[in-house]
């Protein structure tokens, strides 16, 4: 086992040498978040990937996030230190299935959650993240929206629009596991605590929450709220930032088992090795990247 502080120092040295930036999702291991230039939600990381200087982006997250960075910054070397870190939900919609559904509803717009493969993005009209799904659904011209792949996020967006939303059947293995009983028990254990949940949760869990937001939205809410105690209904990697950035507040996980195994595949050794070898590199074929970029840029322009 190598010493954490020594590895972190080595990474920061290599980062300078290679003119690299490190982006980390809010669910990453704490020690990985601590060496990142930007730690954030999917929207913040996509914006950072599109706008930051540097020759190399080290993406500490899962594959669709690194793909999005490669699509937005094709001139940069994009590295995914844990190449097997994937999002199972992104695998729940394929291009063929989406084309089939589009043919059934030719009048509909396709809104794809950023948690999709590049080729599904390429088949979509516009992309969204959990931070802007409601805004994106309301922004399309069509009255019907095929929303892929997260049924819970699609149903959540449907609450705030007059449009007809056709949610896909996908779900997040972590968020879909929370139950209303988890929320009731947590509220009994922490009376007065504010319950914050992610919109990937089931509708019946969302109904019991006090506030619904993306991961960075949850952090902003805890920072600015007058209350001191919060129940956090999203993957538990977020507790690291909450502890660091909101030291006076107490945050309790809605479930101790809310861990995304894929998000935890990245560790400091893999980040260091990626910077040394400039591998594993993520690239997207230009033909797919061009069409997928359209869907992502339409979102970023909103
Ligand atoms: P956000 O950080 O964008 O809310 O995303 C949650 C998520 O599950 C990413 O995989
Ligand atoms: Fe995918 Fe859920 Fe893991 Fe996010 S937390 S990467 S949506 S499985």
CSV table of C-alpha atoms and ligand atoms in Angstrom, one decimal:
chain,number,residue,atom,x,y,z
A,1,UNK,CA,0.0,0.0,0.0
A,2,UNK,CA,1.5,3.3,-1.0
A,3,UNK,CA,1.1,6.3,1.2
A,4,UNK,CA,-1.9,8.5,0.2
A,5,UNK,CA,-0.1,11.8,0.7
A,6,UNK,CA,3.0,10.6,-1.4
A,7,UNK,CA,0.7,9.5,-4.2
A,8,UNK,CA,-1.2,12.7,-4.2
A,9,UNK,CA,2.1,14.7,-4.4
A,10,UNK,CA,3.3,12.5,-7.2
A,11,UNK,CA,0.0,13.0,-9.1
A,12,UNK,CA,0.2,16.8,-8.7
A,13,UNK,CA,3.8,16.8,-10.0
A,14,UNK,CA,2.8,14.7,-13.0
A,15,UNK,CA,-0.2,16.8,-13.7
A,16,UNK,CA,2.1,19.9,-14.1
A,17,UNK,CA,4.6,18.0,-16.3
A,18,UNK,CA,1.8,16.7,-18.6
A,19,UNK,CA,-0.2,19.9,-18.6
A,20,UNK,CA,-3.2,17.9,-17.4
A,21,UNK,CA,-6.4,18.8,-15.6
A,22,UNK,CA,-8.2,16.3,-13.3
A,23,UNK,CA,-12.0,16.3,-13.2
A,24,UNK,CA,-13.7,14.2,-10.6
A,25,UNK,CA,-17.4,13.4,-10.1
A,26,UNK,CA,-19.0,14.1,-6.6
A,27,UNK,CA,-19.2,10.3,-6.1
A,28,UNK,CA,-15.5,9.6,-6.4
A,29,UNK,CA,-13.4,8.4,-3.4
A,30,UNK,CA,-12.5,11.3,-1.1
A,31,UNK,CA,-8.7,11.0,-1.8
A,32,UNK,CA,-9.4,11.3,-5.5
A,33,UNK,CA,-11.7,14.3,-5.1
A,34,UNK,CA,-8.9,16.0,-3.1
A,35,UNK,CA,-6.5,16.0,-6.1
A,36,UNK,CA,-9.0,17.2,-8.7
A,37,UNK,CA,-9.0,20.6,-10.3
A,38,UNK,CA,-12.8,20.4,-10.5
A,39,UNK,CA,-15.1,18.2,-8.5
A,40,UNK,CA,-18.7,18.5,-9.5
A,41,UNK,CA,-21.9,17.1,-11.0
A,42,UNK,CA,-22.2,15.9,-14.6
A,43,UNK,CA,-23.2,19.3,-15.9
A,44,UNK,CA,-20.3,21.1,-14.2
A,45,UNK,CA,-17.9,18.5,-15.4
A,46,UNK,CA,-19.1,18.7,-19.0
A,47,UNK,CA,-18.8,22.5,-18.9
A,48,UNK,CA,-15.3,22.2,-17.4
A,49,UNK,CA,-14.3,19.7,-20.1
A,50,UNK,CA,-15.5,22.1,-22.8
A,51,UNK,CA,-13.8,25.1,-21.4
A,52,UNK,CA,-10.6,24.3,-19.6
A,53,UNK,CA,-7.0,24.8,-20.8
A,54,UNK,CA,-4.5,21.9,-20.8
A,55,UNK,CA,-3.5,19.1,-23.1
A,56,UNK,CA,-4.8,16.2,-21.1
A,57,UNK,CA,-8.0,15.6,-19.2
A,58,UNK,CA,-7.9,12.9,-16.5
A,59,UNK,CA,-11.6,11.9,-16.0
A,60,UNK,CA,-12.2,10.4,-12.6
A,61,UNK,CA,-15.8,9.1,-13.1
A,62,UNK,CA,-17.4,6.6,-15.4
A,63,UNK,CA,-17.1,6.0,-19.2
A,64,UNK,CA,-19.9,8.1,-20.5
A,65,UNK,CA,-18.5,11.2,-18.7
A,66,UNK,CA,-15.0,10.7,-20.3
A,67,UNK,CA,-16.7,10.1,-23.7
A,68,UNK,CA,-18.6,13.4,-23.2
A,69,UNK,CA,-15.3,15.2,-22.5
A,70,UNK,CA,-13.7,13.6,-25.6
A,71,UNK,CA,-16.6,14.7,-27.7
A,72,UNK,CA,-16.4,18.3,-26.4
A,73,UNK,CA,-12.6,18.5,-26.5
A,74,UNK,CA,-11.5,16.3,-29.4
A,75,UNK,CA,-8.1,18.0,-29.5
A,76,UNK,CA,-7.3,16.9,-25.9
A,77,UNK,CA,-6.1,13.5,-24.7
A,78,UNK,CA,-8.9,12.2,-22.4
A,79,UNK,CA,-7.9,9.5,-20.0
A,80,UNK,CA,-10.2,7.3,-17.9
A,81,UNK,CA,-8.0,5.8,-15.2
A,82,UNK,CA,-10.4,2.9,-14.6
A,83,UNK,CA,-11.4,1.8,-18.1
A,84,UNK,CA,-13.9,-0.7,-16.8
A,85,UNK,CA,-15.8,2.0,-14.9
A,86,UNK,CA,-19.2,2.1,-16.6
A,87,UNK,CA,-22.7,3.2,-15.8
A,88,UNK,CA,-25.0,0.2,-16.0
A,89,UNK,CA,-28.0,2.6,-16.7
A,90,UNK,CA,-26.3,3.9,-19.9
A,91,UNK,CA,-26.4,0.3,-21.2
A,92,UNK,CA,-30.1,0.2,-20.8
A,93,UNK,CA,-30.8,1.9,-24.1
A,94,UNK,CA,-29.3,1.0,-27.4
A,95,UNK,CA,-29.3,2.8,-30.8
A,96,UNK,CA,-31.5,0.1,-32.4
A,97,UNK,CA,-34.1,0.3,-29.6
A,98,UNK,CA,-34.1,4.1,-29.8
A,99,UNK,CA,-34.5,4.1,-33.6
A,100,UNK,CA,-37.4,1.7,-33.2
A,101,UNK,CA,-39.2,3.9,-30.7
A,102,UNK,CA,-38.5,7.0,-32.7
A,103,UNK,CA,-40.2,5.4,-35.7
A,104,UNK,CA,-43.2,4.7,-33.5
A,105,UNK,CA,-43.4,8.3,-32.3
A,106,UNK,CA,-42.1,10.4,-35.3
A,107,UNK,CA,-43.7,13.5,-33.8
A,108,UNK,CA,-41.6,13.3,-30.6
A,109,UNK,CA,-38.3,14.8,-29.6
A,110,UNK,CA,-35.6,12.6,-28.0
A,111,UNK,CA,-34.1,13.9,-24.9
A,112,UNK,CA,-31.2,11.7,-23.6
A,113,UNK,CA,-29.8,11.8,-20.1
A,114,UNK,CA,-26.0,12.4,-20.2
A,115,UNK,CA,-25.8,8.9,-18.8
A,116,UNK,CA,-25.9,7.3,-22.3
A,117,UNK,CA,-23.3,6.1,-24.8
A,118,UNK,CA,-22.0,8.4,-27.4
A,119,UNK,CA,-23.9,6.6,-30.2
A,120,UNK,CA,-27.2,7.1,-28.3
A,121,UNK,CA,-26.4,10.8,-27.9
A,122,UNK,CA,-25.8,10.9,-31.6
A,123,UNK,CA,-29.4,9.6,-32.2
A,124,UNK,CA,-30.9,12.2,-29.8
A,125,UNK,CA,-32.1,15.8,-30.3
A,126,UNK,CA,-30.7,17.1,-27.1
A,127,UNK,CA,-28.9,15.9,-24.0
A,128,UNK,CA,-29.7,16.7,-20.4
A,129,UNK,CA,-28.3,16.1,-16.9
A,130,UNK,CA,-30.1,15.8,-13.6
A,131,UNK,CA,-29.4,19.5,-13.0
A,132,UNK,CA,-31.3,20.7,-16.1
A,133,UNK,CA,-33.7,17.9,-17.2
A,134,UNK,CA,-36.8,19.9,-16.4
A,135,UNK,CA,-35.4,22.9,-18.3
A,136,UNK,CA,-34.4,20.8,-21.3
A,137,UNK,CA,-37.7,19.0,-21.6
A,138,UNK,CA,-39.5,22.4,-21.5
A,139,UNK,CA,-37.2,23.9,-24.1
A,140,UNK,CA,-37.8,21.4,-27.0
A,141,UNK,CA,-40.4,22.5,-29.5
A,142,UNK,CA,-42.2,19.2,-29.7
A,143,UNK,CA,-45.2,18.4,-27.4
A,144,UNK,CA,-44.1,14.8,-26.9
A,145,UNK,CA,-40.7,13.7,-25.5
A,146,UNK,CA,-39.1,10.3,-25.6
A,147,UNK,CA,-36.9,10.5,-22.5
A,148,UNK,CA,-34.0,7.9,-22.3
A,149,UNK,CA,-32.9,6.0,-20.3
A,150,UNK,CA,-33.8,6.9,-16.7
A,151,UNK,CA,-37.5,6.4,-16.1
A,152,UNK,CA,-37.3,8.1,-12.7
A,153,UNK,CA,-35.7,11.2,-14.0
A,154,UNK,CA,-38.1,11.2,-16.9
A,155,UNK,CA,-41.1,10.9,-14.6
A,156,UNK,CA,-39.6,13.7,-12.4
A,157,UNK,CA,-39.3,16.0,-15.4
A,158,UNK,CA,-42.9,15.2,-16.4
A,159,UNK,CA,-44.1,16.7,-13.1
A,160,UNK,CA,-43.0,20.2,-14.3
A,161,UNK,CA,-44.2,20.3,-17.9
A,162,UNK,CA,-47.4,20.1,-20.0
A,163,UNK,CA,-45.6,18.0,-22.5
A,164,UNK,CA,-46.2,14.3,-22.8
A,165,UNK,CA,-43.1,12.5,-21.5
A,166,UNK,CA,-42.5,8.9,-22.6
A,167,UNK,CA,-40.0,7.6,-20.1
A,168,UNK,CA,-37.7,4.7,-21.0
A,169,UNK,CA,-37.4,1.7,-18.7
A,170,UNK,CA,-33.9,2.3,-17.5
A,171,UNK,CA,-32.9,3.1,-13.9
A,172,UNK,CA,-29.9,3.6,-11.7
A,173,UNK,CA,-29.0,0.6,-9.6
A,174,UNK,CA,-28.1,2.8,-6.6
A,175,UNK,CA,-30.9,5.3,-6.5
A,176,UNK,CA,-33.7,3.0,-7.6
A,177,UNK,CA,-33.0,0.9,-4.5
A,178,UNK,CA,-34.1,3.6,-2.0
A,179,UNK,CA,-37.6,3.0,-0.7
A,180,UNK,CA,-40.2,5.2,1.0
A,181,UNK,CA,-39.5,3.1,4.2
A,182,UNK,CA,-35.9,4.2,4.1
A,183,UNK,CA,-37.0,7.9,4.1
A,184,UNK,CA,-39.5,7.3,6.9
A,185,UNK,CA,-37.0,5.5,9.1
A,186,UNK,CA,-34.3,8.2,8.4
A,187,UNK,CA,-36.8,10.9,9.4
A,188,UNK,CA,-37.7,9.0,12.6
A,189,UNK,CA,-34.0,8.6,13.4
A,190,UNK,CA,-33.3,12.3,12.7
A,191,UNK,CA,-36.4,14.3,13.4
A,192,UNK,CA,-36.2,17.8,11.9
A,193,UNK,CA,-33.5,16.9,9.4
A,194,UNK,CA,-34.2,18.1,5.8
A,195,UNK,CA,-34.5,15.1,3.4
A,196,UNK,CA,-32.6,15.8,0.1
A,197,UNK,CA,-32.8,13.3,-2.7
A,198,UNK,CA,-31.5,12.9,-6.3
A,199,UNK,CA,-34.1,12.8,-9.1
A,200,UNK,CA,-32.9,9.3,-10.1
A,201,UNK,CA,-34.9,8.1,-7.1
A,202,UNK,CA,-38.3,6.5,-7.5
A,203,UNK,CA,-41.3,8.8,-7.6
A,204,UNK,CA,-42.6,7.5,-4.2
A,205,UNK,CA,-39.3,8.4,-2.6
A,206,UNK,CA,-39.3,11.8,-4.2
A,207,UNK,CA,-42.8,12.4,-2.8
A,208,UNK,CA,-41.4,12.1,0.7
A,209,UNK,CA,-38.4,14.4,0.2
A,210,UNK,CA,-38.1,18.0,1.2
A,211,UNK,CA,-35.9,19.0,-1.8
A,212,UNK,CA,-34.8,17.3,-5.1
A,213,UNK,CA,-31.6,18.2,-6.8
A,214,UNK,CA,-28.5,17.0,-8.7
A,215,UNK,CA,-25.5,16.1,-6.6
A,216,UNK,CA,-24.0,19.7,-6.8
A,217,UNK,CA,-27.5,21.0,-6.2
A,218,UNK,CA,-27.7,19.0,-3.0
A,219,UNK,CA,-24.4,20.5,-1.9
A,220,UNK,CA,-25.5,24.0,-2.6
A,221,UNK,CA,-28.7,23.5,-0.8
A,222,UNK,CA,-26.9,22.2,2.4
A,223,UNK,CA,-24.5,25.2,2.2
A,224,UNK,CA,-27.2,27.8,2.0
A,225,UNK,CA,-30.0,26.3,4.1
A,226,UNK,CA,-30.6,27.7,7.6
A,227,UNK,CA,-31.1,24.1,8.9
A,228,UNK,CA,-28.2,22.1,10.4
A,229,UNK,CA,-29.2,18.5,9.8
A,230,UNK,CA,-29.8,16.8,6.4
A,231,UNK,CA,-30.7,13.3,5.2
A,232,UNK,CA,-28.8,12.7,1.9
A,233,UNK,CA,-30.5,10.5,-0.7
A,234,UNK,CA,-27.7,10.0,-3.2
A,235,UNK,CA,-24.5,8.0,-3.6
A,236,UNK,CA,-22.5,8.3,-0.5
A,237,UNK,CA,-19.3,9.7,-2.1
A,238,UNK,CA,-21.0,13.1,-1.9
A,239,UNK,CA,-20.6,13.0,1.9
A,240,UNK,CA,-16.9,13.8,1.5
A,241,UNK,CA,-17.5,17.2,-0.1
A,242,UNK,CA,-20.4,17.9,2.3
A,243,UNK,CA,-18.1,17.2,5.3
A,244,UNK,CA,-15.3,19.4,3.8
A,245,UNK,CA,-17.4,22.3,2.5
A,246,UNK,CA,-20.1,22.4,5.2
A,247,UNK,CA,-18.3,21.6,8.4
A,248,UNK,CA,-20.9,23.0,10.7
A,249,UNK,CA,-23.7,20.8,9.3
A,250,UNK,CA,-24.6,17.2,10.0
A,251,UNK,CA,-25.4,15.0,6.9
A,252,UNK,CA,-26.8,11.5,7.3
A,253,UNK,CA,-26.8,9.0,4.4
A,254,UNK,CA,-30.3,7.8,3.5
A,255,UNK,CA,-28.8,4.4,3.2
A,256,UNK,CA,-25.3,3.1,4.2
A,257,UNK,CA,-25.3,0.9,1.2
A,258,UNK,CA,-25.8,3.6,-1.5
A,259,UNK,CA,-22.4,3.0,-3.2
A,260,UNK,CA,-21.8,3.0,-6.9
A,261,UNK,CA,-19.2,0.3,-7.4
A,262,UNK,CA,-18.2,1.7,-10.8
A,263,UNK,CA,-17.6,5.2,-9.3
A,264,UNK,CA,-15.2,3.6,-6.8
A,265,UNK,CA,-13.1,1.8,-9.4
A,266,UNK,CA,-10.8,4.9,-9.7
A,267,UNK,CA,-8.1,5.1,-7.1
A,268,UNK,CA,-4.9,7.2,-6.8
A,269,UNK,CA,-2.7,4.5,-8.2
A,270,UNK,CA,-4.8,4.3,-11.4
A,271,UNK,CA,-4.7,8.1,-11.6
A,272,UNK,CA,-1.0,8.2,-11.2
A,273,UNK,CA,-0.5,5.4,-13.8
A,274,UNK,CA,-2.8,7.1,-16.3
A,275,UNK,CA,-0.7,10.2,-16.0
A,276,UNK,CA,2.6,8.3,-16.5
A,277,UNK,CA,1.4,6.3,-19.5
A,278,UNK,CA,-1.2,8.6,-20.9
A,279,UNK,CA,-3.5,5.6,-21.1
A,280,UNK,CA,-6.3,4.3,-21.0
A,281,UNK,CA,-7.4,6.9,-23.6
A,282,UNK,CA,-11.0,7.5,-24.5
A,283,UNK,CA,-11.8,8.4,-28.1
A,284,UNK,CA,-15.1,8.7,-30.0
A,285,UNK,CA,-15.2,8.1,-33.8
A,286,UNK,CA,-15.6,11.4,-35.5
A,287,UNK,CA,-18.8,10.6,-37.3
A,288,UNK,CA,-20.6,9.7,-34.0
A,289,UNK,CA,-18.8,12.5,-32.1
A,290,UNK,CA,-20.1,15.2,-34.5
A,291,UNK,CA,-23.7,14.2,-34.1
A,292,UNK,CA,-23.4,13.6,-30.3
A,293,UNK,CA,-21.7,17.0,-29.9
A,294,UNK,CA,-24.8,18.6,-31.4
A,295,UNK,CA,-27.0,17.1,-28.7
A,296,UNK,CA,-24.6,18.1,-25.9
A,297,UNK,CA,-24.0,21.6,-27.3
A,298,UNK,CA,-27.7,22.3,-27.6
A,299,UNK,CA,-27.9,21.5,-23.9
A,300,UNK,CA,-24.9,23.7,-22.9
A,301,UNK,CA,-26.4,26.6,-24.9
A,302,UNK,CA,-29.5,26.7,-22.9
B,1,LIG,P1,-25.2,14.3,-11.2
B,1,LIG,O1,-24.0,14.5,-10.4
B,1,LIG,O2,-25.2,15.0,-12.4
B,1,LIG,O3,-26.4,14.7,-10.3
B,1,LIG,O4,-25.3,12.8,-11.6
B,1,LIG,C1,-25.6,11.7,-10.8
B,1,LIG,C2,-25.1,10.5,-11.4
B,1,LIG,O5,-25.6,9.4,-11.1
B,1,LIG,C3,-24.0,10.4,-12.3
B,1,LIG,O6,-23.8,9.1,-12.7
B,2,LIG,FE1,-24.7,5.1,-13.2
B,2,LIG,FE2,-26.1,5.3,-10.9
B,2,LIG,FE3,-23.5,4.8,-10.8
B,2,LIG,FE4,-24.4,7.2,-11.6
B,2,LIG,S1,-24.6,6.2,-9.6
B,2,LIG,S2,-22.8,6.0,-12.6
B,2,LIG,S3,-26.3,6.6,-12.6
B,2,LIG,S4,-25.1,3.4,-11.7
